[in-house]
XYZ file of N, CA and C in Angstrom:
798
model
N 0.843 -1.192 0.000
C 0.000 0.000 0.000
C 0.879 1.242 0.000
N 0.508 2.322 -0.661
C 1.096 3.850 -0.693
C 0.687 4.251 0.736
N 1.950 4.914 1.344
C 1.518 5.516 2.713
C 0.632 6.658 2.344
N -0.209 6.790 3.212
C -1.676 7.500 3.356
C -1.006 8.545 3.764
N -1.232 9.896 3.011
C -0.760 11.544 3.294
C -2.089 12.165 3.551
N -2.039 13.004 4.948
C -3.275 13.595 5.104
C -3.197 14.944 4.354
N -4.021 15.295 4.395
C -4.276 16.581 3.097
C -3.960 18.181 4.164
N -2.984 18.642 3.198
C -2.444 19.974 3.299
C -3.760 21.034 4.342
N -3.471 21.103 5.675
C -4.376 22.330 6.168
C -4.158 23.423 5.910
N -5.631 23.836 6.299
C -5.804 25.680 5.319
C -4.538 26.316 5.655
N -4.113 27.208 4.998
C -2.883 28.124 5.258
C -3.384 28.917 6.812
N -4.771 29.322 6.784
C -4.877 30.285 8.391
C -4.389 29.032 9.381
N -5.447 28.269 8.895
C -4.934 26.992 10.539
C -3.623 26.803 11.258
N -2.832 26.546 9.688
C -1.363 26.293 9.871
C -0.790 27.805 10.733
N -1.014 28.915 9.894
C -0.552 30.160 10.605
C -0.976 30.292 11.800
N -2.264 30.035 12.393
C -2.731 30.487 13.937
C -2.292 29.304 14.837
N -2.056 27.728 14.308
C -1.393 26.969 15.382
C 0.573 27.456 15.117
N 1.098 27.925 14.058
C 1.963 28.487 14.805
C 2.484 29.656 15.665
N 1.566 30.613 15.260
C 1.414 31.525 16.360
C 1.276 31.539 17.818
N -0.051 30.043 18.094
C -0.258 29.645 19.291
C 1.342 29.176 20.243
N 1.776 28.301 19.326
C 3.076 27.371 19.446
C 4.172 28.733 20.210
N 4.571 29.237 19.133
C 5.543 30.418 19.649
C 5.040 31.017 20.807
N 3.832 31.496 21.072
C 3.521 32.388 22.635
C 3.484 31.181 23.632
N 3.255 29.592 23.486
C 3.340 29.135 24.547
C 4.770 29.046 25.006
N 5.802 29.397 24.158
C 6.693 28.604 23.990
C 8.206 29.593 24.552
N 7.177 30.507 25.032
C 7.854 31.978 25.513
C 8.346 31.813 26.914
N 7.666 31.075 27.358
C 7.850 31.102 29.314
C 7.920 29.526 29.320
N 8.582 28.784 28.469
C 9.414 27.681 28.446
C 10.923 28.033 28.949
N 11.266 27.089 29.416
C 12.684 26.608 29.450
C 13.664 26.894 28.099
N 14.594 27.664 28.328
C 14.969 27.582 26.691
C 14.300 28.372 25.480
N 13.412 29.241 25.919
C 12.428 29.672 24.658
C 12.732 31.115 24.792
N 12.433 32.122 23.972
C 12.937 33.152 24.152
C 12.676 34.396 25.320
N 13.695 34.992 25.502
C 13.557 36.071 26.723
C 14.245 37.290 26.035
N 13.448 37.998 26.988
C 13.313 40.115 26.782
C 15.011 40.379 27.062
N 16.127 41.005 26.184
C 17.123 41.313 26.607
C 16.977 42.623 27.459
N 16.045 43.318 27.564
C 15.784 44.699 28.091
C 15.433 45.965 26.927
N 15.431 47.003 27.528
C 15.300 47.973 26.307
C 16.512 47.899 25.627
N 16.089 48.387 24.501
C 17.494 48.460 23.723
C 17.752 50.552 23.643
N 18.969 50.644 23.711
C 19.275 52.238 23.833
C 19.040 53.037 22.424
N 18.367 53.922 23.114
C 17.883 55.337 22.335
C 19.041 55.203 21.298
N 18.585 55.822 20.084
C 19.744 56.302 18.707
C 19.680 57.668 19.360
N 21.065 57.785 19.130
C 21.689 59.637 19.488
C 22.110 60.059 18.238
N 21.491 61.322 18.128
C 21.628 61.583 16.570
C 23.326 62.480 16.554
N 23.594 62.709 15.641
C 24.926 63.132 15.768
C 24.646 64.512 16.045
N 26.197 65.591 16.869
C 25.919 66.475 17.052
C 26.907 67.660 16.316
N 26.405 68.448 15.219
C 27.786 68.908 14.364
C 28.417 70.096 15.789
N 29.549 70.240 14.907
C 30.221 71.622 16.718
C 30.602 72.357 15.325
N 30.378 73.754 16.134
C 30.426 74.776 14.941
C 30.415 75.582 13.692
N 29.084 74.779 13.370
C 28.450 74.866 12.301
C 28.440 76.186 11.408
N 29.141 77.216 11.913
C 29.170 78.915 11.652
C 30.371 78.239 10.484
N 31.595 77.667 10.812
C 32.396 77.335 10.038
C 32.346 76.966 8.558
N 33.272 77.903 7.731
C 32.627 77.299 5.881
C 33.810 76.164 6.287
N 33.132 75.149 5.034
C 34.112 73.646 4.882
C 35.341 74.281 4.093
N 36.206 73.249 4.365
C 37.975 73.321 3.724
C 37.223 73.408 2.402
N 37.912 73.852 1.135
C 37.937 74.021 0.153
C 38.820 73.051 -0.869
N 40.117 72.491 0.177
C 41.339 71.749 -0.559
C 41.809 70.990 0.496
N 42.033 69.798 0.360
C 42.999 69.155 1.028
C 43.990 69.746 1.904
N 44.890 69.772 3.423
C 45.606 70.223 3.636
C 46.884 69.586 2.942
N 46.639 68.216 2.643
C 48.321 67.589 2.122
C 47.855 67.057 1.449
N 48.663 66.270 0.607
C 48.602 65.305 -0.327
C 49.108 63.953 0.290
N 48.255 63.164 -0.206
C 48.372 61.746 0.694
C 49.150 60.613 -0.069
N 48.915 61.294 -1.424
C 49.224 59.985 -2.571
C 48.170 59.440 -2.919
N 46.941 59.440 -2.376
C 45.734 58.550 -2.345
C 45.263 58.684 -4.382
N 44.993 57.692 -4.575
C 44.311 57.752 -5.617
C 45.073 58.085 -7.146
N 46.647 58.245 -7.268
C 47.695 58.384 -7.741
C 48.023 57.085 -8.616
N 47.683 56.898 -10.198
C 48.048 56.087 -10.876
C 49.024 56.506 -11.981
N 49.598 55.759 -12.327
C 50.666 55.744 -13.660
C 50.651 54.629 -14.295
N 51.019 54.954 -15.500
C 50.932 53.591 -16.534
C 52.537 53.358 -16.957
N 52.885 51.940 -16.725
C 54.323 51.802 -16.360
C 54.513 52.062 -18.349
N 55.685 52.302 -18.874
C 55.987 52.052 -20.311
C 56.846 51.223 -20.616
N 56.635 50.945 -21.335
C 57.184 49.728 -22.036
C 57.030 48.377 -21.569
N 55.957 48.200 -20.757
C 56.017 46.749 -20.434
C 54.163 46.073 -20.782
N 54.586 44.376 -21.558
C 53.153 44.322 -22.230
C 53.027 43.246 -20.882
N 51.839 42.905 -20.840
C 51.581 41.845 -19.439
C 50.576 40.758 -20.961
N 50.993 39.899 -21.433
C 50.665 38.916 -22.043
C 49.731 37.771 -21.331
N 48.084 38.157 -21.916
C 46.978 36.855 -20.921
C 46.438 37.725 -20.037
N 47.167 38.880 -19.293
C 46.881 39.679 -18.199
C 47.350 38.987 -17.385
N 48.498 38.487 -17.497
C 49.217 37.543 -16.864
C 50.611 38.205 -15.514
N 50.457 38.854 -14.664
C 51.599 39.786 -14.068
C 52.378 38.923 -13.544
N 52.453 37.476 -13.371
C 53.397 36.546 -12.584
C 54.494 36.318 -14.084
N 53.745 36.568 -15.155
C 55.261 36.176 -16.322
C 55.993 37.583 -15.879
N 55.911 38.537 -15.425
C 57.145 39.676 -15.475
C 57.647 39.203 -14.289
N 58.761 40.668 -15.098
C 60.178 40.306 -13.551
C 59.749 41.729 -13.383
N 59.939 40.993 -11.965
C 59.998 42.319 -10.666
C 60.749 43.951 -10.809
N 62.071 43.222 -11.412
C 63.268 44.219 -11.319
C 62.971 45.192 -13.006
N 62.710 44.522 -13.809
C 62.512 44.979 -14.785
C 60.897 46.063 -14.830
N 59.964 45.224 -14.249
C 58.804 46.666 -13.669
C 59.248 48.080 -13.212
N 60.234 47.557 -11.920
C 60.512 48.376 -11.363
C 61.763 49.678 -11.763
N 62.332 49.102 -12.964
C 62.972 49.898 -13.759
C 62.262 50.740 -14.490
N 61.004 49.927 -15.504
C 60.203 50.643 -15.846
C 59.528 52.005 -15.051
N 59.491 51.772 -14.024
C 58.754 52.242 -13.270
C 59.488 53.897 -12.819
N 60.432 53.807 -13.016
C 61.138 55.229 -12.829
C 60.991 55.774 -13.989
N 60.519 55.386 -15.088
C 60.278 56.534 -16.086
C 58.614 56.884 -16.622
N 57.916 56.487 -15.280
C 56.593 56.659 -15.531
C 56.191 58.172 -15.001
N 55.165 58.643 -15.859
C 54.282 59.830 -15.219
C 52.896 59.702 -14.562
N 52.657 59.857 -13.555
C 51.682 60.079 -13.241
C 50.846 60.867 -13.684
N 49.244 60.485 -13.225
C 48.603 61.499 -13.439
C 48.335 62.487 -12.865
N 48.841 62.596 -11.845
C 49.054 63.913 -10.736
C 49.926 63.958 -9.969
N 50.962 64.749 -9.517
C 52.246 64.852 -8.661
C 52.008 64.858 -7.618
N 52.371 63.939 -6.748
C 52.030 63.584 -5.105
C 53.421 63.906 -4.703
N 54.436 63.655 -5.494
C 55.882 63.188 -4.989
C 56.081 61.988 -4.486
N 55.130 61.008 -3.970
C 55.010 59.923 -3.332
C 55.524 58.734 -4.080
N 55.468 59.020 -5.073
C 55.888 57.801 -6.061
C 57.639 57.751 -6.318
N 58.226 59.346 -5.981
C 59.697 59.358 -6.059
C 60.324 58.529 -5.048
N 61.318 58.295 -5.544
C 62.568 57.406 -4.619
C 63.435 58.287 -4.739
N 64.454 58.010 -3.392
C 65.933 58.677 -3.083
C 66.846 58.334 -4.090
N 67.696 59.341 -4.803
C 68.416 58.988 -5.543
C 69.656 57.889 -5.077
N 69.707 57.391 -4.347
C 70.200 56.419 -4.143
C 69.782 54.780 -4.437
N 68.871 54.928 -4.165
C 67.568 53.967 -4.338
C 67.465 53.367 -5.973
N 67.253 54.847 -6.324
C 67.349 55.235 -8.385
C 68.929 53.850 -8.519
N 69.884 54.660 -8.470
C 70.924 54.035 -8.701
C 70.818 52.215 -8.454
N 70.164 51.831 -7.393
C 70.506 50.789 -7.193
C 69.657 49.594 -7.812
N 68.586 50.036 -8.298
C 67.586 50.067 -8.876
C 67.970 49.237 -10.482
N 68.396 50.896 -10.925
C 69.409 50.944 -12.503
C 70.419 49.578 -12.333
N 71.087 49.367 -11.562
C 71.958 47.878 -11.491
C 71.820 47.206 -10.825
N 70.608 46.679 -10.901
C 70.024 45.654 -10.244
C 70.971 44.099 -11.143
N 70.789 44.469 -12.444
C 71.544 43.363 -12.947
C 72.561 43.118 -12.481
N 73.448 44.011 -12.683
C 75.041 43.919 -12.234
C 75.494 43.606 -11.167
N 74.355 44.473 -9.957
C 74.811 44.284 -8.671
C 74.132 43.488 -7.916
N 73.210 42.420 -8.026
C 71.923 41.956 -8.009
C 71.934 41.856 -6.106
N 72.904 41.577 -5.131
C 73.327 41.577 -4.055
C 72.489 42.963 -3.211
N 72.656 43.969 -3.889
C 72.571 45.654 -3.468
C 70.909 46.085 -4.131
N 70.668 45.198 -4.712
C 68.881 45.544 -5.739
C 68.062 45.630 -4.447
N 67.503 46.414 -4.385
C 66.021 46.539 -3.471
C 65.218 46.304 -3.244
N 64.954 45.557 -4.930
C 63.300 45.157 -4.927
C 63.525 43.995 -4.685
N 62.437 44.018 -3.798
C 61.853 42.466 -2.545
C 61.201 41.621 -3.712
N 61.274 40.210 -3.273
C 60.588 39.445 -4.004
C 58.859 39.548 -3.889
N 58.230 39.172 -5.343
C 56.827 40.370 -5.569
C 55.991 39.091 -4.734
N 54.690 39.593 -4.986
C 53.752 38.594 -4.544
C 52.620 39.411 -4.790
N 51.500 38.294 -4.878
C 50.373 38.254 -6.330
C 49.186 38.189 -5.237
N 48.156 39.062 -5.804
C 46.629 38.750 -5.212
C 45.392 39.678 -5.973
N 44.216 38.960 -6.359
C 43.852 39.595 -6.855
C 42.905 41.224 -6.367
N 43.323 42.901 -6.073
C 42.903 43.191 -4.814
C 41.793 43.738 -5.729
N 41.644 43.655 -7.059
C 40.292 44.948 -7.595
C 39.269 43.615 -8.023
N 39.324 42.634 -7.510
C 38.026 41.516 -7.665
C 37.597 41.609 -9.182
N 38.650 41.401 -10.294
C 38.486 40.599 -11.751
C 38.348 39.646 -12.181
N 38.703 39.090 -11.033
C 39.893 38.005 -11.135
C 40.568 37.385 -11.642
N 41.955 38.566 -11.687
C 43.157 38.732 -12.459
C 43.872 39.158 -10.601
N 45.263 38.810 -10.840
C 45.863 39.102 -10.104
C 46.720 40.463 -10.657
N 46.827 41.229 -8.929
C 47.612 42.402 -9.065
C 49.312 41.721 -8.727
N 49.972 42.679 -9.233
C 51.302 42.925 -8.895
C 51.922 43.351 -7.176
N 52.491 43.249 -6.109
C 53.040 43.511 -5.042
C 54.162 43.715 -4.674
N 54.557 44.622 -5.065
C 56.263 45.208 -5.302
C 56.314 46.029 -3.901
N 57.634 45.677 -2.913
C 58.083 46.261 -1.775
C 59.687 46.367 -2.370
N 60.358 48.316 -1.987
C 61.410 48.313 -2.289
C 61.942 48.746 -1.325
N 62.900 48.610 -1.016
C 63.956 49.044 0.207
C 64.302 50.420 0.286
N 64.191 51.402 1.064
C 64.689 52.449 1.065
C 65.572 52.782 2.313
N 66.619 53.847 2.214
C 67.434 54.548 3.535
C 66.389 54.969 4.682
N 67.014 54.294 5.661
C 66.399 54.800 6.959
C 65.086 53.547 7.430
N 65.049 52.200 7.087
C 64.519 51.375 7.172
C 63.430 51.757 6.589
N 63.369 52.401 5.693
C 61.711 53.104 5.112
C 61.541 51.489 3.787
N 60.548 51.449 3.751
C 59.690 50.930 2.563
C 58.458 51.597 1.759
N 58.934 51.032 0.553
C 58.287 51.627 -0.756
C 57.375 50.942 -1.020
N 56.093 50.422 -0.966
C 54.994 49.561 -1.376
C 54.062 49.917 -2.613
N 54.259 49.182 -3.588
C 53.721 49.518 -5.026
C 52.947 48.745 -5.327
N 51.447 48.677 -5.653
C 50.819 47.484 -6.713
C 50.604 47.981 -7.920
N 50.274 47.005 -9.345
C 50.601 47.151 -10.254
C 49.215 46.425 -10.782
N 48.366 46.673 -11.586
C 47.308 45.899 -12.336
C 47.688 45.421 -13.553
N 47.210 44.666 -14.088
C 47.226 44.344 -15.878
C 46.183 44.821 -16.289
N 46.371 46.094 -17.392
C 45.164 46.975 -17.748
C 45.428 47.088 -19.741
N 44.549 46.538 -19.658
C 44.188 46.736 -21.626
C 45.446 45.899 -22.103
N 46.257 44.878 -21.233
C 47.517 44.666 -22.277
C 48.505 45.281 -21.785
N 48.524 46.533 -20.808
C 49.974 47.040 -20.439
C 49.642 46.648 -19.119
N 50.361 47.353 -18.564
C 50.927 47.746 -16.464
C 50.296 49.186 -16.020
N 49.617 49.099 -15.037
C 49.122 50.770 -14.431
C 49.450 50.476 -13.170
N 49.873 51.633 -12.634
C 50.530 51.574 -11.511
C 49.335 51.966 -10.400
N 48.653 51.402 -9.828
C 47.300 51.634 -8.844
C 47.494 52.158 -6.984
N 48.643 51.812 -6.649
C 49.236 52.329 -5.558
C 50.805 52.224 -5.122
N 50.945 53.748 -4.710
C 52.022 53.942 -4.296
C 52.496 54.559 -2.685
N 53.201 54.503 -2.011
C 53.366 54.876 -0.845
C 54.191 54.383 -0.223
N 55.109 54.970 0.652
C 55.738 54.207 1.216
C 56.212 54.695 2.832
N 56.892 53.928 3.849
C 56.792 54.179 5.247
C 57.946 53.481 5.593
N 58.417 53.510 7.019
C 58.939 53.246 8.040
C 58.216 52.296 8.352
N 57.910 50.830 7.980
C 56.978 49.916 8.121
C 57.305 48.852 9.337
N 56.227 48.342 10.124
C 56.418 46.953 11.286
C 56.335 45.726 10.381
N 54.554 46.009 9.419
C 54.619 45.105 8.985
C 53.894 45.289 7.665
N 54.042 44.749 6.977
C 52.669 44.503 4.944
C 51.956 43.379 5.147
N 50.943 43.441 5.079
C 49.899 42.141 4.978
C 48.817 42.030 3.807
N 48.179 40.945 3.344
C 47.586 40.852 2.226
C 46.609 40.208 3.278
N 45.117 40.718 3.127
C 44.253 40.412 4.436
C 42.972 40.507 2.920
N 42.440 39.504 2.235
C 41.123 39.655 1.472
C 41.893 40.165 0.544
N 41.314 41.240 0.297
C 41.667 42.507 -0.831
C 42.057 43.742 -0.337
N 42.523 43.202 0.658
C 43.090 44.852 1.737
C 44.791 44.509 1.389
N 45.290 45.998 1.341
C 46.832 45.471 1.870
C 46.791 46.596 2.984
N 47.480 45.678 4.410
C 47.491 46.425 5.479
C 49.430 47.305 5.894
N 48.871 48.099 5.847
C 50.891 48.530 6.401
C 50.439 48.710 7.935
N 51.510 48.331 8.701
C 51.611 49.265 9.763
C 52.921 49.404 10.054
N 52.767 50.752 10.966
C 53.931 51.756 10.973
C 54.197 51.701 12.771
N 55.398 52.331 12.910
C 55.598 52.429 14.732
C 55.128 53.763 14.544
N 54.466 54.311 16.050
C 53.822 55.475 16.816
C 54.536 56.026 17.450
N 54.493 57.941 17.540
C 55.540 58.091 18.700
C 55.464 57.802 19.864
N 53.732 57.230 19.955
C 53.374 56.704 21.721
C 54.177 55.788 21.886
N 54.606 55.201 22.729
C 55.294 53.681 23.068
C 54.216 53.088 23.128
N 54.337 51.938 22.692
C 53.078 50.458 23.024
C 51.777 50.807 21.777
N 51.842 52.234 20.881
C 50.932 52.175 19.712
C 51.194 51.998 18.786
N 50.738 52.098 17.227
C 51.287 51.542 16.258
C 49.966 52.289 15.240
N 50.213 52.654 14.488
C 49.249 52.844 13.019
C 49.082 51.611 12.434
N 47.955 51.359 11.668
C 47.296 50.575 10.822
C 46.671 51.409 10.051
N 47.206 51.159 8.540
C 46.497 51.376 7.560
C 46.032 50.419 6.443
N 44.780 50.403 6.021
C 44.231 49.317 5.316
C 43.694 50.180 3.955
N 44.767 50.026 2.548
C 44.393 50.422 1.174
C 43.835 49.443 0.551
N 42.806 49.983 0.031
C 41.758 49.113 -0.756
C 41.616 49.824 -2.037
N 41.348 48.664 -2.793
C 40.960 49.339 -4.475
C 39.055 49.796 -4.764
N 39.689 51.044 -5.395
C 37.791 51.978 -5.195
C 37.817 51.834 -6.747
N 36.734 51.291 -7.239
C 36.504 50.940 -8.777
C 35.778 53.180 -8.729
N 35.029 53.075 -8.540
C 34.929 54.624 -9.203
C 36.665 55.420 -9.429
N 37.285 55.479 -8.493
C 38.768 56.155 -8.746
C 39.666 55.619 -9.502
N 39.147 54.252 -9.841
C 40.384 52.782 -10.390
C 42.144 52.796 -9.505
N 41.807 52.939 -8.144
C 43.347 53.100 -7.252
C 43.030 52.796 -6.165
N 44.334 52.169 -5.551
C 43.808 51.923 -4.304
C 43.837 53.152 -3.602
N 42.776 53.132 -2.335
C 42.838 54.143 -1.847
C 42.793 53.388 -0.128
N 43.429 54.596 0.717
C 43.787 54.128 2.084
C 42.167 53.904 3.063
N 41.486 53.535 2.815
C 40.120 53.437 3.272
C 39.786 53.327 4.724
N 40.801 52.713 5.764
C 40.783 52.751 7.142
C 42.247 52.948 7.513
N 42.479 54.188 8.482
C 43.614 54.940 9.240
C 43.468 55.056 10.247
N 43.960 53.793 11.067
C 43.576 53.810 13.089
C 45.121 53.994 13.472
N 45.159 54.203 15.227
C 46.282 53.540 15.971
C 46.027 52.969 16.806
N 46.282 52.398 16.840
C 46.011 50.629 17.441
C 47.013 50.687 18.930
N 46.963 49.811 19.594
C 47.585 49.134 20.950
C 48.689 48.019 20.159
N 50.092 48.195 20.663
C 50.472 47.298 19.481
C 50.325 46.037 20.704
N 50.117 45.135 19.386
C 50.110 43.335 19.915
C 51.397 42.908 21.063
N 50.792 42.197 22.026
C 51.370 41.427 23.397
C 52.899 41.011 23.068
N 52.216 40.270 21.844
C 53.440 39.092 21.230
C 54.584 39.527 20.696
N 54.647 41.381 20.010
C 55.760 42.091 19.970
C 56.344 43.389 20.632
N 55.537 42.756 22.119
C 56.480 43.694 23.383
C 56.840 42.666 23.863
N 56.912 41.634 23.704
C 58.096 40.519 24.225
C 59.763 40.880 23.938
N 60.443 40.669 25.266
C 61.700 41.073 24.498
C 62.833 40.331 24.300
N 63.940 40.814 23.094
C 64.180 40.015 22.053
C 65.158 39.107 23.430
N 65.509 37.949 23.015
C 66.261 37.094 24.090
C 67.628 36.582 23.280
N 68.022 37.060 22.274
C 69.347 37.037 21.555
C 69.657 35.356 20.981
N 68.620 34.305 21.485
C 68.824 33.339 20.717
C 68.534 33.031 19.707
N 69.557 31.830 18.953
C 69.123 31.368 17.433
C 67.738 31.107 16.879
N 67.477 31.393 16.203
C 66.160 30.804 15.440
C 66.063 30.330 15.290
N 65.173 29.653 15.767
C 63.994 28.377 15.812
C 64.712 27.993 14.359
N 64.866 26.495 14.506
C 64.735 25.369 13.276
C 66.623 26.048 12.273
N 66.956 26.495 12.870
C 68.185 27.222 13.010
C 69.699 26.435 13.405
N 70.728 26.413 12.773
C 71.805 25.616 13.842
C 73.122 26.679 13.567
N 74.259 26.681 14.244
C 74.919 27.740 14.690
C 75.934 27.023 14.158
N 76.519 28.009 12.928
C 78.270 26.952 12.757
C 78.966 27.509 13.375
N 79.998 26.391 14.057
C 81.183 27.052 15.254
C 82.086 27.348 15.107
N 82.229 27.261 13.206
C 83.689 27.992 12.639
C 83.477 29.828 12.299
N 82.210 30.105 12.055
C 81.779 31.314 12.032
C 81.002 32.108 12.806
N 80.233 31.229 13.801
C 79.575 31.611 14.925
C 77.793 32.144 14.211
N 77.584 32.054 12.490
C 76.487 32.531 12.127
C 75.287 31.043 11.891
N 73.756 31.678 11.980
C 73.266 30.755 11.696
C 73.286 29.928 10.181
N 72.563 29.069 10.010
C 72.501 28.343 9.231
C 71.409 27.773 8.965
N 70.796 27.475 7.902
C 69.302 26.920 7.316
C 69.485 25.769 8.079
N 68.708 25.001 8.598
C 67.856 23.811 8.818
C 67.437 23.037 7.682
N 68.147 21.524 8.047
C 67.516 20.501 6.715
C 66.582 20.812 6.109
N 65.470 20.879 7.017
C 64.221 21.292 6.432
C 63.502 22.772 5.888
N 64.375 23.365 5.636
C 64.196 25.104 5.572
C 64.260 24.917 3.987
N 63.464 25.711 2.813
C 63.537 25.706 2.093
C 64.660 26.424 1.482
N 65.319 25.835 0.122
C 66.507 26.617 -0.283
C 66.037 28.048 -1.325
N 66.651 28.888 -1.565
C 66.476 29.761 -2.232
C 65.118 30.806 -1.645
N 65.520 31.540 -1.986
C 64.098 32.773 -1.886
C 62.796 32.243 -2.433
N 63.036 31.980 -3.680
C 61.694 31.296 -4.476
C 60.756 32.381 -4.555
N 59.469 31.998 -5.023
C 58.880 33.303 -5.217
C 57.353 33.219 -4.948
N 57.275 33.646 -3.708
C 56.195 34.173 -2.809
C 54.608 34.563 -3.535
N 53.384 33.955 -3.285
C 52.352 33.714 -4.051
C 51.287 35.142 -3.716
N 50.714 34.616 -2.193
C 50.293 35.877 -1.731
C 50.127 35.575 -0.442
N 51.175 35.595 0.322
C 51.758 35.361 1.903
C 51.785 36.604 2.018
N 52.010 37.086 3.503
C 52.087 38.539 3.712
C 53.404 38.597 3.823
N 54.040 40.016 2.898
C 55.115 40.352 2.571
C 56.507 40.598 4.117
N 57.405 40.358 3.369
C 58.662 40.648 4.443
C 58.587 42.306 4.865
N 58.979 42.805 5.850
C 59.013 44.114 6.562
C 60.290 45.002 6.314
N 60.976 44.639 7.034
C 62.021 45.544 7.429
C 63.419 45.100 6.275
């Protein structure tokens, strides 16, 4: 025999026995309870409203600052076939579309840059690393260059129509670079002791650049006010003819080239 299905009750029935269900089900064990009032909305309060608004920026931030690198084609929209060093050559003879200054390097920097081939030991540019941050999904470019005074240069790079556009530039006195989603986070040391800046640049499709979208200072983390204790590194062994460390069997050889891990610092 077909099991016997009783026939669909009226839609009110169904609605008023669950209605019933839920109010008994209130002053149960387990069933729902009143958290209290919830607090008044406070509307915002402007202070000195007599005041006309700024007219201009006080500084220039860099924010929103693109260039189109020359001479370089990105084949597929492919930015993992280029070399790093060769972008970044390119990259000193690009114009922007508006002068921040932010995009210049120390002429020292320039130089070392220019012989990267020759001198490859003394080159600046960090090994790149890839993520896609304007959601195409195509991956951007992640160029960190070394500058005097422990400063870093942080550049991303898109594949646009077939060439390279340069989508952010900036650079700092950095703790740390992180690739967090489609954020890249810098943070910087504070003159407070124990604070730290966080900044999180994100790509704004109306501007086509990244732009710095959240600027806090933070409490810096537990784990780096620990202090340093002068021993070897972990997974580390000490040769006793030179007294320096040494890779671990298991430590990978060579630099190799970094996917989208969060970038080296200092």
């Amino acid at each position: 025999m077909r099991p016997h299905r009783a026939p669909a009750a009226p839609r009110a029935v169904v609605s008023a026995v669950a209605a019933l269900t839920l109010l008994s089900g209130c002053g149960t064990a387990g069933g729902l309870k009143s958290a209290g009032d919830a607090p008044s909305a406070v509307e915002p309060k402007g202070l000195w409203p007599e005041l006309p608004p700024a007219s201009s920026a006080p500084y220039d931030y860099g924010e929103g600052e693109t260039a189109r690198i020359p001479g370089i084609k990105v084949t597929g929209g492919d930015v993992r076939r280029l070399d790093p060093v060769t972008v970044a050559q390119a990259g000193l003879k690009a114009k922007t579309d508006r002068d921040s200054g932010l995009d210049e390097l120390p002429d020292s920097t320039v130089r070392q840059i220019e012989a990267c081939r020759t001198a490859p030991k003394d080159c600046p540019v960090l090994p790149p690393y890839y993520r896609d941050l304007t959601g195409d999904g195509r991956d951007e470019l992640v160029l960190g260059i070394r500058m005097p005074d422990q400063q870093l240069a942080v550049r991303v790079y898109m594949p646009d129509g077939g060439g390279l556009t340069r989508i952010m530039s900036t650079y700092d006195a950095v703790i740390s670079v992180e690739l967090a989603g489609r954020d890249l986070i810098m943070r910087a040391p504070s003159v407070i002791p124990g604070y730290e800046y966080r900044t999180a640049w994100s790509w704004d499709d109306r501007q086509r650049a990244m732009l710095p979208t959240r600027d806090e200072i933070l409490r810096t983390p537990e784990h780096r006010k620990a202090p340093r204790t002068g021993r070897t590194p972990t997974g580390s062994a000490t040769n006793p003819a030179t007294g320096t460390p040494t890779p671990s069997a298991d430590a990978p050889s060579g630099s190799g080239t970094p996917s989208d891990s969060a970038a080296g610092t200092r």
